[in-house]
Amino acid sequence: MGMQQIATHVRNAGGVLHKRDLVALGATDRMLTAAVRFGHVHRARRGWYTTFPPGDARYEAVRIGGRLTGASLLALLGAWMWTAAPTLSVVVPPGASRLRPRRGATVRWRADGRVPPRPSPGTASRHPDEDEHAVDDARRAAWAVPLRTALVDAVVAAPLDEAVALLDWALSSGHFSVVGLHEAFAGAPADVRGIVDWADARSESFIESVMRVTFVCLGHRVESQTRVGPGDRRRIDVVVDGVVALELDGRSWHGDTFDADRLKDLAITIQGRTALRASYEMVRDHRPLVVEAVHTVLGDARRPRRRLVEPRGRARRPGVRRTRGRRPWHLVRPARARASPPGPPGPGTASTSGAS
């Protein structure tokens, strides 16, 4: 067995493999030492070899002596969250010794921190209907807990808006069905299980989920992915109280959609709603300002409209009349001042005719 074969075996096993499994495949101590020396694999911990580089969350979990969980695992799958590198979260088995703590990492002692034994080649695999993640969980077993467990850990540890965003991602990405979410949270405390009912598979982005939860918590009626109008396939990200159409531009915004976005805003206005737009950075750094703007629009919509009073002294603009001739426009000519007819002479006016 060569060094390349050792790396291939480790990679095929999910990226992490114990020495005893490599020895069973024909590797010797000299081969393993050479594979580590030339960088084909890394020894994260005594007896554990991996193809993940140092600094990778999976490598660090093995180096600490446990398995990855929570947002650390979900981030590797592309879950919706503020940062792509959340705090490292690892579970280790009770009574584990010789741990190598990492600064900033969260370590929990639980029974599922113990790596399950690898199934032998002749062992029958579980039926796919038993667990929709069984195959992927088995490949990650040496360095991560099952996906269901990681999702529950991440949701419980996150603020409400971010927790709901994780559930929205789980549905939108196809990793979970609604039934699967209820099954995943079946063993959670009673005050946690109900969060599944907050999830919305129609949500299409992280900031959309965050703003939906924000306005729901403020007591507003919120609709997701509402059609702009009858017969219009375009959809509005979030509609608040049927009045404000909040469009949320993701982190990767492209200038070639500028005109299309403005045309959409015009269509929203024609349908009687007020269009507002907020970017990823605005939601992240200035969310209270976005909320205040929405509340201002809602407040104006509830007030009776006042008639605009034209300031005194302002000259009236002449109107436009139908075009005639070559000139493309014509204004209404100002009316000529008419001379007022002379009135009857006053009582004190002396008559010059007939004076005697």
Coordinates of C-alpha atoms in Angstrom, one line a residue:
M1 CA 0.0 0.0 0.0
G2 CA 1.4 3.4 -1.0
M3 CA 0.9 6.8 0.5
Q4 CA -1.7 7.8 -2.1
Q5 CA -3.7 4.7 -1.2
I6 CA -3.7 5.6 2.5
A7 CA -5.0 9.0 1.6
T8 CA -7.7 7.5 -0.6
H9 CA -8.8 5.1 2.1
V10 CA -9.1 8.0 4.6
R11 CA -11.0 10.2 2.1
N12 CA -13.4 7.4 1.2
A13 CA -14.1 6.9 4.9
G14 CA -15.3 10.5 5.2
G15 CA -12.0 12.2 5.8
V16 CA -11.1 10.7 9.1
L17 CA -10.0 7.1 9.9
H18 CA -8.4 5.4 12.9
K19 CA -5.1 3.6 12.7
R20 CA -6.6 0.2 13.5
D21 CA -8.8 0.5 10.4
L22 CA -5.8 1.4 8.2
V23 CA -3.8 -1.4 9.6
A24 CA -6.7 -3.8 8.8
L25 CA -6.5 -2.5 5.2
G26 CA -2.8 -3.3 5.0
A27 CA -1.0 -0.1 6.2
T28 CA 2.1 -0.3 8.3
D29 CA 3.6 2.1 10.8
R30 CA 6.3 3.1 8.3
M31 CA 3.7 3.8 5.6
L32 CA 1.7 5.9 7.9
T33 CA 4.7 7.9 9.0
A34 CA 5.7 8.5 5.4
A35 CA 2.2 9.6 4.5
V36 CA 2.1 12.1 7.3
R37 CA 5.6 13.4 6.5
F38 CA 4.8 14.0 2.8
G39 CA 1.5 15.7 3.6
H40 CA -0.9 13.1 2.1
V41 CA -2.7 12.8 5.5
H42 CA -2.5 14.6 8.8
R43 CA -2.4 13.0 12.3
A44 CA -4.9 15.1 14.2
R45 CA -4.7 13.0 17.3
R46 CA -3.0 9.9 18.5
G47 CA -4.3 7.0 16.3
W48 CA -6.5 9.3 14.2
Y49 CA -5.6 10.3 10.6
T50 CA -7.4 12.8 8.4
T51 CA -7.2 14.5 5.0
F52 CA -8.6 17.7 6.5
P53 CA -5.9 20.4 7.0
P54 CA -5.1 21.9 10.4
G55 CA -7.5 24.8 11.1
D56 CA -10.4 23.1 9.5
A57 CA -13.3 22.6 11.9
R58 CA -13.4 18.9 11.2
Y59 CA -9.6 18.6 12.0
E60 CA -10.0 20.6 15.1
A61 CA -12.9 18.5 16.4
V62 CA -10.8 15.3 16.0
R63 CA -7.8 17.0 17.6
I64 CA -9.8 18.0 20.6
G65 CA -11.0 14.5 21.0
G66 CA -14.7 14.7 20.1
R67 CA -17.2 15.2 17.3
L68 CA -18.4 18.4 15.6
T69 CA -22.0 19.6 16.3
G70 CA -24.3 22.6 16.2
A71 CA -23.6 25.5 13.9
S72 CA -20.1 24.3 13.2
L73 CA -21.4 21.3 11.3
L74 CA -24.3 23.2 9.7
A75 CA -21.9 25.9 8.4
L76 CA -20.1 23.2 6.4
L77 CA -23.4 22.4 4.7
G78 CA -24.1 26.0 3.8
A79 CA -26.6 26.8 6.5
W80 CA -28.0 30.4 6.7
M81 CA -26.1 32.3 9.4
W82 CA -24.3 35.6 9.8
T83 CA -20.8 34.2 9.7
A84 CA -19.3 31.4 7.7
A85 CA -17.0 30.4 10.6
P86 CA -19.1 30.2 13.8
T87 CA -17.7 29.3 17.2
L88 CA -16.3 25.7 17.1
S89 CA -18.7 23.4 18.9
V90 CA -17.6 20.0 19.9
V91 CA -19.1 17.1 22.0
V92 CA -16.8 14.7 23.8
P93 CA -17.7 11.5 25.6
P94 CA -18.1 11.6 29.4
G95 CA -14.9 10.8 31.2
A96 CA -12.7 11.7 28.1
S97 CA -9.1 12.3 29.0
R98 CA -6.1 13.9 27.2
L99 CA -8.3 16.5 25.6
R100 CA -6.6 19.2 23.6
P101 CA -8.8 22.3 24.2
R102 CA -8.8 25.0 21.5
R103 CA -9.2 28.6 22.5
G104 CA -12.7 29.9 21.7
A105 CA -14.2 26.4 21.3
T106 CA -17.3 25.2 23.1
V107 CA -16.9 21.7 24.5
R108 CA -19.7 19.6 25.9
W109 CA -19.6 16.3 27.6
R110 CA -22.2 14.0 26.2
A111 CA -22.6 10.3 25.3
D112 CA -22.9 11.0 21.6
G113 CA -19.3 12.5 21.7
R114 CA -18.0 8.9 21.5
V115 CA -17.2 7.8 17.9
P116 CA -19.3 4.8 17.0
P117 CA -17.5 1.7 15.7
R118 CA -17.2 1.4 11.9
P119 CA -19.6 -1.2 10.4
S120 CA -17.8 -4.2 9.0
P121 CA -18.1 -4.8 5.2
G122 CA -20.6 -7.6 5.6
T123 CA -23.0 -5.6 7.9
A124 CA -26.3 -4.7 6.3
S125 CA -27.0 -1.0 6.1
R126 CA -30.1 0.6 7.6
H127 CA -33.1 1.0 5.4
P128 CA -33.2 4.5 3.9
D129 CA -36.7 5.1 5.2
E130 CA -35.5 4.8 8.8
D131 CA -33.5 8.0 8.6
E132 CA -33.2 10.3 5.6
H133 CA -29.6 11.2 6.7
A134 CA -28.3 7.8 7.6
V135 CA -25.9 7.5 4.7
D136 CA -24.3 10.9 5.2
D137 CA -24.3 10.6 9.0
A138 CA -22.4 7.3 8.6
R139 CA -19.7 9.0 6.5
R140 CA -19.3 11.8 9.0
A141 CA -19.5 9.6 12.1
A142 CA -15.8 9.9 12.9
W143 CA -15.9 13.7 13.2
A144 CA -19.5 14.8 13.5
V145 CA -22.7 13.9 15.3
P146 CA -25.9 13.1 13.3
L147 CA -27.3 16.0 11.4
R148 CA -30.6 16.0 13.4
T149 CA -28.6 16.3 16.6
A150 CA -26.5 19.2 15.2
L151 CA -29.6 21.1 14.0
V152 CA -31.2 20.9 17.5
D153 CA -28.0 22.0 19.2
A154 CA -27.6 24.9 16.8
V155 CA -31.3 26.0 17.1
V156 CA -31.2 25.9 20.9
A157 CA -28.0 27.9 21.1
A158 CA -29.0 30.6 18.6
P159 CA -31.2 33.7 19.1
L160 CA -34.8 33.2 18.0
D161 CA -34.5 35.0 14.6
E162 CA -31.3 33.0 13.7
A163 CA -32.8 29.8 15.0
V164 CA -35.9 30.1 12.7
A165 CA -33.6 31.0 9.8
L166 CA -31.8 27.7 10.4
L167 CA -35.1 25.8 10.2
D168 CA -36.0 27.7 7.1
W169 CA -32.7 26.7 5.5
A170 CA -33.3 23.1 6.5
L171 CA -36.6 23.1 4.6
S172 CA -35.5 25.2 1.7
S173 CA -32.3 23.2 1.1
G174 CA -34.2 19.9 1.2
H175 CA -32.2 18.5 4.1
F176 CA -35.3 18.1 6.1
S177 CA -39.1 17.9 5.5
V178 CA -41.6 19.3 7.9
V179 CA -42.2 15.8 9.2
G180 CA -38.4 15.3 9.6
L181 CA -38.1 18.5 11.6
H182 CA -40.9 17.5 14.0
E183 CA -39.1 14.1 14.4
A184 CA -35.8 15.8 15.0
F185 CA -37.3 18.0 17.8
A186 CA -39.5 15.3 19.3
G187 CA -37.1 14.7 22.1
A188 CA -36.5 18.4 22.8
P189 CA -38.0 20.2 25.8
A190 CA -41.7 21.3 25.4
D191 CA -40.7 25.0 25.2
V192 CA -38.4 24.2 22.3
R193 CA -40.5 21.8 20.1
G194 CA -42.9 24.6 19.1
I195 CA -40.2 26.5 17.2
V196 CA -40.8 24.1 14.3
D197 CA -44.1 25.8 13.7
W198 CA -42.2 29.1 13.0
A199 CA -40.4 27.6 10.0
D200 CA -41.4 28.7 6.5
A201 CA -40.2 26.7 3.5
R202 CA -41.0 29.7 1.3
S203 CA -38.2 31.7 2.7
E204 CA -35.4 32.2 0.2
S205 CA -32.6 33.8 2.2
F206 CA -31.2 34.3 5.7
I207 CA -32.1 38.0 6.0
E208 CA -35.6 37.3 4.7
S209 CA -36.1 34.9 7.6
V210 CA -34.6 37.2 10.1
M211 CA -36.8 40.2 9.1
R212 CA -39.9 38.0 9.0
V213 CA -39.3 36.9 12.6
T214 CA -38.4 40.4 13.6
F215 CA -41.8 41.8 12.5
V216 CA -43.8 38.8 13.8
C217 CA -42.3 39.4 17.3
L218 CA -43.4 43.0 17.0
G219 CA -47.0 41.9 16.5
H220 CA -47.3 42.5 12.8
R221 CA -49.0 40.3 10.2
V222 CA -46.2 39.1 7.9
E223 CA -46.5 37.3 4.6
S224 CA -43.6 35.7 2.7
Q225 CA -43.1 35.4 -1.0
T226 CA -46.3 37.2 -2.0
R227 CA -47.1 37.8 -5.6
V228 CA -46.7 41.4 -6.8
G229 CA -50.1 41.3 -8.3
P230 CA -52.6 39.2 -10.2
G231 CA -51.0 37.5 -13.2
D232 CA -47.5 38.6 -12.1
R233 CA -45.1 35.8 -11.3
R234 CA -42.7 38.1 -9.4
R235 CA -42.8 37.8 -5.7
I236 CA -42.2 40.1 -2.8
D237 CA -39.8 38.9 -0.1
V238 CA -41.8 40.1 2.9
V239 CA -45.1 42.0 3.1
V240 CA -45.8 43.7 6.5
D241 CA -49.5 44.3 7.4
G242 CA -50.4 44.2 3.7
V243 CA -48.9 47.7 3.2
V244 CA -45.1 47.6 3.2
A245 CA -43.4 45.4 0.5
L246 CA -39.9 44.8 1.9
E247 CA -37.4 43.7 -0.7
L248 CA -34.2 42.3 0.7
D249 CA -31.1 42.3 -1.4
G250 CA -28.7 39.5 -0.5
R251 CA -25.0 39.7 0.2
S252 CA -24.2 39.1 -3.5
W253 CA -26.0 41.9 -5.3
H254 CA -25.5 42.4 -9.0
G255 CA -25.8 45.7 -10.8
D256 CA -27.4 44.1 -13.9
T257 CA -30.7 43.7 -11.9
F258 CA -31.0 47.3 -11.0
D259 CA -33.5 48.2 -13.7
A260 CA -35.5 45.0 -13.1
D261 CA -35.7 45.7 -9.4
R262 CA -37.0 49.3 -10.0
L263 CA -39.6 48.1 -12.4
K264 CA -40.7 45.6 -9.8
D265 CA -40.9 48.5 -7.3
L266 CA -43.1 50.4 -9.7
A267 CA -45.4 47.4 -10.1
I268 CA -45.6 47.1 -6.3
T269 CA -46.6 50.7 -6.0
I270 CA -49.3 50.4 -8.7
Q271 CA -50.8 47.5 -6.7
G272 CA -51.2 49.9 -3.7
R273 CA -48.2 48.9 -1.5
T274 CA -45.1 50.8 -0.5
A275 CA -41.8 49.3 -1.7
L276 CA -38.8 49.5 0.6
R277 CA -35.4 47.9 0.1
A278 CA -32.8 46.8 2.6
S279 CA -29.4 45.1 1.9
Y280 CA -27.6 42.4 3.9
E281 CA -25.4 45.0 5.6
M282 CA -28.4 47.1 6.5
V283 CA -30.2 44.2 8.2
R284 CA -27.1 43.2 10.0
D285 CA -25.9 46.6 11.1
H286 CA -28.9 48.9 11.0
R287 CA -31.9 46.7 11.6
P288 CA -33.6 49.2 14.0
L289 CA -33.5 51.8 11.3
V290 CA -35.2 49.4 8.8
V291 CA -37.9 48.7 11.4
E292 CA -38.4 52.4 12.0
A293 CA -38.8 53.1 8.3
V294 CA -41.4 50.3 8.0
H295 CA -43.3 51.7 11.1
T296 CA -43.2 55.2 9.6
V297 CA -44.8 54.0 6.4
L298 CA -47.4 52.0 8.3
G299 CA -48.2 55.1 10.5
D300 CA -48.7 57.3 7.4
A301 CA -51.0 54.7 5.8
R302 CA -53.2 54.7 8.9
R303 CA -53.5 58.5 9.1
P304 CA -56.2 60.3 7.0
R305 CA -54.7 62.0 4.1
R306 CA -54.6 65.8 4.3
R307 CA -55.1 68.1 1.4
L308 CA -52.0 69.8 0.2
V309 CA -52.2 73.5 0.6
E310 CA -50.3 75.5 -2.0
P311 CA -48.3 78.3 -0.5
R312 CA -49.5 81.8 -1.1
G313 CA -47.6 84.0 -3.5
R314 CA -46.5 81.1 -5.7
A315 CA -47.3 81.8 -9.4
R316 CA -49.5 79.2 -11.0
R317 CA -47.8 77.2 -13.8
P318 CA -49.5 77.6 -17.1
G319 CA -51.1 74.4 -18.3
V320 CA -50.3 72.4 -21.4
R321 CA -52.7 72.4 -24.4
R322 CA -52.9 70.2 -27.4
T323 CA -50.0 70.4 -29.8
R324 CA -50.4 72.1 -33.1
G325 CA -47.8 72.8 -35.7
R326 CA -44.2 71.8 -35.6
R327 CA -43.5 72.7 -32.0
P328 CA -43.7 69.6 -29.8
W329 CA -45.5 71.4 -27.0
H330 CA -47.7 74.4 -26.4
L331 CA -48.7 76.0 -23.1
V332 CA -52.1 77.6 -22.4
R333 CA -51.9 81.3 -23.2
P334 CA -52.6 83.5 -20.2
A335 CA -56.0 85.1 -20.3
R336 CA -56.1 88.7 -21.3
A337 CA -57.2 91.1 -18.7
R338 CA -60.7 92.5 -19.6
A339 CA -61.4 96.2 -19.2
S340 CA -64.2 96.6 -16.7
P341 CA -67.2 98.7 -18.0
P342 CA -67.6 102.1 -16.5
G343 CA -70.1 102.2 -13.6
P344 CA -72.8 104.8 -13.0
P345 CA -71.6 108.1 -11.6
G346 CA -71.6 108.4 -7.9
P347 CA -73.9 110.6 -6.0
G348 CA -71.2 113.1 -5.3
T349 CA -70.1 113.4 -8.9
A350 CA -70.9 116.7 -10.6
S351 CA -72.3 116.7 -14.1
T352 CA -70.8 119.1 -16.5
S353 CA -73.6 119.0 -19.0
G354 CA -76.7 121.0 -18.6
A355 CA -75.2 123.2 -15.9
S356 CA -77.0 126.6 -15.7

